mmCIF file of C-alpha atoms in Angstrom:
data_model
loop_
_atom_site.group_PDB
_atom_site.id
_atom_site.type_symbol
_atom_site.label_atom_id
_atom_site.label_comp_id
_atom_site.label_asym_id
_atom_site.label_seq_id
_atom_site.Cartn_x
_atom_site.Cartn_y
_atom_site.Cartn_z
ATOM 1 C CA MET A 1 89.707 98.979 92.296
ATOM 2 C CA SER A 2 88.856 99.256 95.988
ATOM 3 C CA ILE A 3 92.087 97.447 96.933
ATOM 4 C CA ALA A 4 94.174 99.700 94.692
ATOM 5 C CA PHE A 5 92.604 102.864 96.099
ATOM 6 C CA GLY A 6 92.666 101.576 99.650
ATOM 7 C CA TRP A 7 88.891 101.960 99.916
ATOM 8 C CA THR A 8 86.738 100.190 102.456
ATOM 9 C CA ALA A 9 83.921 97.969 101.240
ATOM 10 C CA GLU A 10 81.494 100.763 102.134
ATOM 11 C CA THR A 11 83.333 103.330 100.001
ATOM 12 C CA ALA A 12 83.493 100.926 97.050
ATOM 13 C CA GLY A 13 79.774 100.227 97.449
ATOM 14 C CA LEU A 14 79.047 103.931 97.524
ATOM 15 C CA ALA A 15 81.034 104.398 94.293
ATOM 16 C CA MET A 16 78.909 101.716 92.636
ATOM 17 C CA LEU A 17 75.757 103.372 93.974
ATOM 18 C CA VAL A 18 76.869 106.685 92.456
ATOM 19 C CA ALA A 19 77.027 104.928 89.072
ATOM 20 C CA THR A 20 73.744 103.066 89.535
ATOM 21 C CA LEU A 21 71.444 105.825 90.788
ATOM 22 C CA PRO A 22 71.424 107.766 87.481
ATOM 23 C CA MET A 23 70.376 104.565 85.693
ATOM 24 C CA LEU A 24 67.407 104.295 88.036
ATOM 25 C CA ALA A 25 66.381 107.952 88.193
ATOM 26 C CA MET A 26 67.024 109.299 84.699
ATOM 27 C CA PRO A 27 65.115 107.014 82.260
ATOM 28 C CA PRO A 28 61.654 108.448 83.075
ATOM 29 C CA LEU A 29 63.003 111.942 82.393
ATOM 30 C CA ILE A 30 64.767 110.999 79.159
ATOM 31 C CA GLY A 31 61.611 110.313 77.169
ATOM 32 C CA SER A 32 60.983 114.032 76.838
ATOM 33 C CA LEU A 33 64.520 114.643 75.567
ATOM 34 C CA VAL A 34 64.313 112.352 72.546
ATOM 35 C CA PRO A 35 61.898 114.467 70.472
ATOM 36 C CA ARG A 36 63.857 117.627 71.258
ATOM 37 C CA LEU A 37 67.402 116.292 70.795
ATOM 38 C CA GLY A 38 66.881 113.428 68.377
ATOM 39 C CA TRP A 39 68.593 110.060 68.663
ATOM 40 C CA ARG A 40 71.906 111.235 67.183
ATOM 41 C CA ARG A 41 72.469 114.047 69.697
ATOM 42 C CA LEU A 42 71.187 111.903 72.537
ATOM 43 C CA PHE A 43 73.633 109.090 71.773
ATOM 44 C CA ALA A 44 76.461 111.573 71.175
ATOM 45 C CA THR A 45 75.712 113.185 74.550
ATOM 46 C CA ALA A 46 75.577 109.769 76.241
ATOM 47 C CA LEU A 47 78.899 108.720 74.728
ATOM 48 C CA ALA A 48 80.455 112.096 75.605
ATOM 49 C CA LEU A 49 79.422 111.604 79.251
ATOM 50 C CA ILE A 50 80.911 108.106 79.181
ATOM 51 C CA ALA A 51 84.127 109.429 77.589
ATOM 52 C CA VAL A 52 84.530 112.157 80.207
ATOM 53 C CA GLY A 53 83.694 109.658 82.961
ATOM 54 C CA GLY A 54 86.321 107.233 81.660
ATOM 55 C CA ALA A 55 88.850 110.057 81.513
ATOM 56 C CA ALA A 56 88.004 110.994 85.112
ATOM 57 C CA LEU A 57 88.540 107.373 86.192
ATOM 58 C CA ALA A 58 91.870 107.288 84.339
ATOM 59 C CA LEU A 59 92.841 110.569 85.995
ATOM 60 C CA SER A 60 91.827 109.252 89.416
ATOM 61 C CA SER A 61 94.540 106.637 89.161
ATOM 62 C CA LEU A 62 97.209 109.260 88.495
ATOM 63 C CA VAL A 63 96.478 111.907 91.142
ATOM 64 C CA GLU A 64 96.990 111.965 94.904
ATOM 65 C CA ALA A 65 94.645 109.952 97.102
ATOM 66 C CA THR A 66 92.525 112.875 98.335
ATOM 67 C CA THR A 67 91.710 113.975 94.782
ATOM 68 C CA ALA A 68 91.478 110.413 93.451
ATOM 69 C CA CYS A 69 88.292 109.625 95.364
ATOM 70 C CA ALA A 70 86.501 112.707 94.012
ATOM 71 C CA CYS A 71 87.676 111.968 90.449
ATOM 72 C CA ALA A 72 86.594 108.339 90.722
ATOM 73 C CA PHE A 73 83.168 109.237 92.091
ATOM 74 C CA ALA A 74 82.674 111.890 89.387
ATOM 75 C CA GLY A 75 83.726 109.390 86.722
ATOM 76 C CA MET A 76 81.322 106.766 88.025
ATOM 77 C CA ALA A 77 78.458 109.290 88.107
ATOM 78 C CA LEU A 78 79.168 110.476 84.550
ATOM 79 C CA ILE A 79 79.358 106.939 83.205
ATOM 80 C CA GLY A 80 76.084 106.123 84.979
ATOM 81 C CA MET A 81 74.413 109.175 83.421
ATOM 82 C CA GLY A 82 75.726 108.262 79.967
ATOM 83 C CA ALA A 83 74.441 104.717 80.343
ATOM 84 C CA ALA A 84 71.078 106.020 81.554
ATOM 85 C CA LEU A 85 70.789 108.207 78.451
ATOM 86 C CA SER A 86 71.702 105.483 75.996
ATOM 87 C CA HIS A 87 70.169 102.261 77.292
ATOM 88 C CA PRO A 88 66.448 103.081 76.982
ATOM 89 C CA GLN A 89 66.940 104.511 73.501
ATOM 90 C CA LEU A 90 68.924 101.479 72.423
ATOM 91 C CA SER A 91 66.152 99.171 73.614
ATOM 92 C CA GLY A 92 63.556 101.314 71.873
ATOM 93 C CA ALA A 93 65.489 101.250 68.604
ATOM 94 C CA VAL A 94 65.864 97.461 68.664
ATOM 95 C CA ILE A 95 62.173 96.954 69.412
ATOM 96 C CA ALA A 96 61.167 99.432 66.685
ATOM 97 C CA LEU A 97 63.243 97.524 64.123
ATOM 98 C CA ALA A 98 61.836 94.126 65.070
ATOM 99 C CA PRO A 99 58.592 92.785 63.612
ATOM 100 C CA PRO A 100 55.692 93.275 66.063
ATOM 101 C CA GLU A 101 55.392 89.549 66.750
ATOM 102 C CA ALA A 102 59.085 89.425 67.760
ATOM 103 C CA SER A 103 59.207 92.572 69.891
ATOM 104 C CA GLY A 104 59.324 90.646 73.182
ATOM 105 C CA MET A 105 62.217 88.535 71.964
ATOM 106 C CA ALA A 106 64.020 91.631 70.660
ATOM 107 C CA SER A 107 63.625 93.324 74.028
ATOM 108 C CA ALA A 108 64.942 90.249 75.846
ATOM 109 C CA LEU A 109 67.930 90.002 73.507
ATOM 110 C CA THR A 110 68.763 93.649 74.167
ATOM 111 C CA VAL A 111 68.778 93.044 77.922
ATOM 112 C CA ILE A 112 70.880 89.891 77.531
ATOM 113 C CA ALA A 113 73.383 91.668 75.272
ATOM 114 C CA ARG A 114 73.632 94.566 77.727
ATOM 115 C CA GLN A 115 74.243 92.250 80.693
ATOM 116 C CA ALA A 116 76.782 90.238 78.699
ATOM 117 C CA GLY A 117 78.544 93.492 77.821
ATOM 118 C CA PHE A 118 78.691 94.485 81.474
ATOM 119 C CA ALA A 119 80.073 91.080 82.478
ATOM 120 C CA LEU A 120 82.595 91.069 79.637
ATOM 121 C CA GLY A 121 83.711 94.613 80.469
ATOM 122 C CA VAL A 122 84.313 93.744 84.115
ATOM 123 C CA ALA A 123 86.152 90.555 83.128
ATOM 124 C CA VAL A 124 88.397 92.369 80.635
ATOM 125 C CA LEU A 125 89.144 95.157 83.103
ATOM 126 C CA GLY A 126 89.968 92.578 85.766
ATOM 127 C CA ALA A 127 92.228 90.669 83.381
ATOM 128 C CA LEU A 128 94.029 93.823 82.285
ATOM 129 C CA THR A 129 94.676 95.052 85.790
ATOM 130 C CA ALA A 130 95.045 91.774 87.700
ATOM 131 C CA SER A 131 98.822 91.837 87.648
ATOM 132 C CA ARG A 132 99.008 95.326 89.200
ATOM 133 C CA LEU A 133 97.225 95.994 92.427
ATOM 134 C CA ASP A 134 98.396 99.590 92.559
ATOM 135 C CA VAL A 135 96.087 102.279 91.296
ATOM 136 C CA THR A 136 98.201 103.247 88.262
ATOM 137 C CA GLY A 137 97.233 99.972 86.574
ATOM 138 C CA PHE A 138 93.783 101.442 85.951
ATOM 139 C CA ALA A 139 94.879 104.511 83.990
ATOM 140 C CA TRP A 140 95.372 103.016 80.558
ATOM 141 C CA PRO A 141 92.268 100.743 80.377
ATOM 142 C CA PHE A 142 90.026 103.654 81.357
ATOM 143 C CA GLY A 143 91.928 105.917 78.975
ATOM 144 C CA VAL A 144 91.340 103.458 76.121
ATOM 145 C CA ALA A 145 87.647 103.205 77.039
ATOM 146 C CA SER A 146 87.413 106.991 77.058
ATOM 147 C CA ALA A 147 89.029 107.175 73.620
ATOM 148 C CA ALA A 148 86.629 104.535 72.268
ATOM 149 C CA ALA A 149 83.635 106.498 73.560
ATOM 150 C CA THR A 150 85.059 109.647 71.958
ATOM 151 C CA ILE A 151 85.237 107.820 68.618
ATOM 152 C CA GLY A 152 81.582 106.895 69.151
ATOM 153 C CA VAL A 153 80.712 110.576 69.661
ATOM 154 C CA LEU A 154 82.429 111.455 66.392
ATOM 155 C CA ALA A 155 80.635 108.621 64.597
ATOM 156 C CA CYS A 156 77.262 109.878 65.859
ATOM 157 C CA LEU A 157 77.997 113.392 64.703
ATOM 158 C CA LEU A 158 79.400 112.378 61.302
ATOM 159 C CA LEU A 159 76.622 109.998 60.274
ATOM 160 C CA PRO A 160 74.523 111.348 57.426
ATOM 161 C CA PRO A 161 71.022 112.471 58.365
ATOM 162 C CA SER A 162 68.258 109.929 57.945
ATOM 163 C CA SER A 163 66.201 110.036 54.760
ATOM 164 C CA ARG A 164 63.197 111.118 56.819
ATOM 165 C CA ALA A 165 65.074 114.183 58.085
ATOM 166 C CA ARG A 166 66.292 115.076 54.576
ATOM 167 C CA ASN A 167 62.759 114.954 53.127
ATOM 168 C CA ARG A 168 61.289 117.376 55.648
ATOM 169 C CA PRO A 169 60.353 120.791 54.285
#
């Protein structure tokens, strides 16, 4: 992406930092959101942030260079915030579903699956855009990712309530 945008290594590193900082800063704050929002709204919000971030990255490849950098940085920040909202809850859900004696293994498998997903995502994006080093080659993969996240938002919102929620007075 840095070659296509004409970014220096420093600018590309800064873009990655913009995506990473929310994943470092937000998880301690998210614990208080879960009881208020519930897992469904939290995941829907996370996926909505990822969808908007993907759309911003797709848009960044279609606009002029001065606007592209701002769109790309905003997209990276939004995706980082969406990931920060979803990852701790995903780990918590997996551990809660595992038997107590297997909770450590369940936690490790969640981390491995997440890292494999990151690596696979980067590899697929690289394969899809390798033949085009101009910035427009990034529009459709990020657009597809944004659409997939939007489908995830709809799935979260359309799932029936849990039996525990239905039995509350």
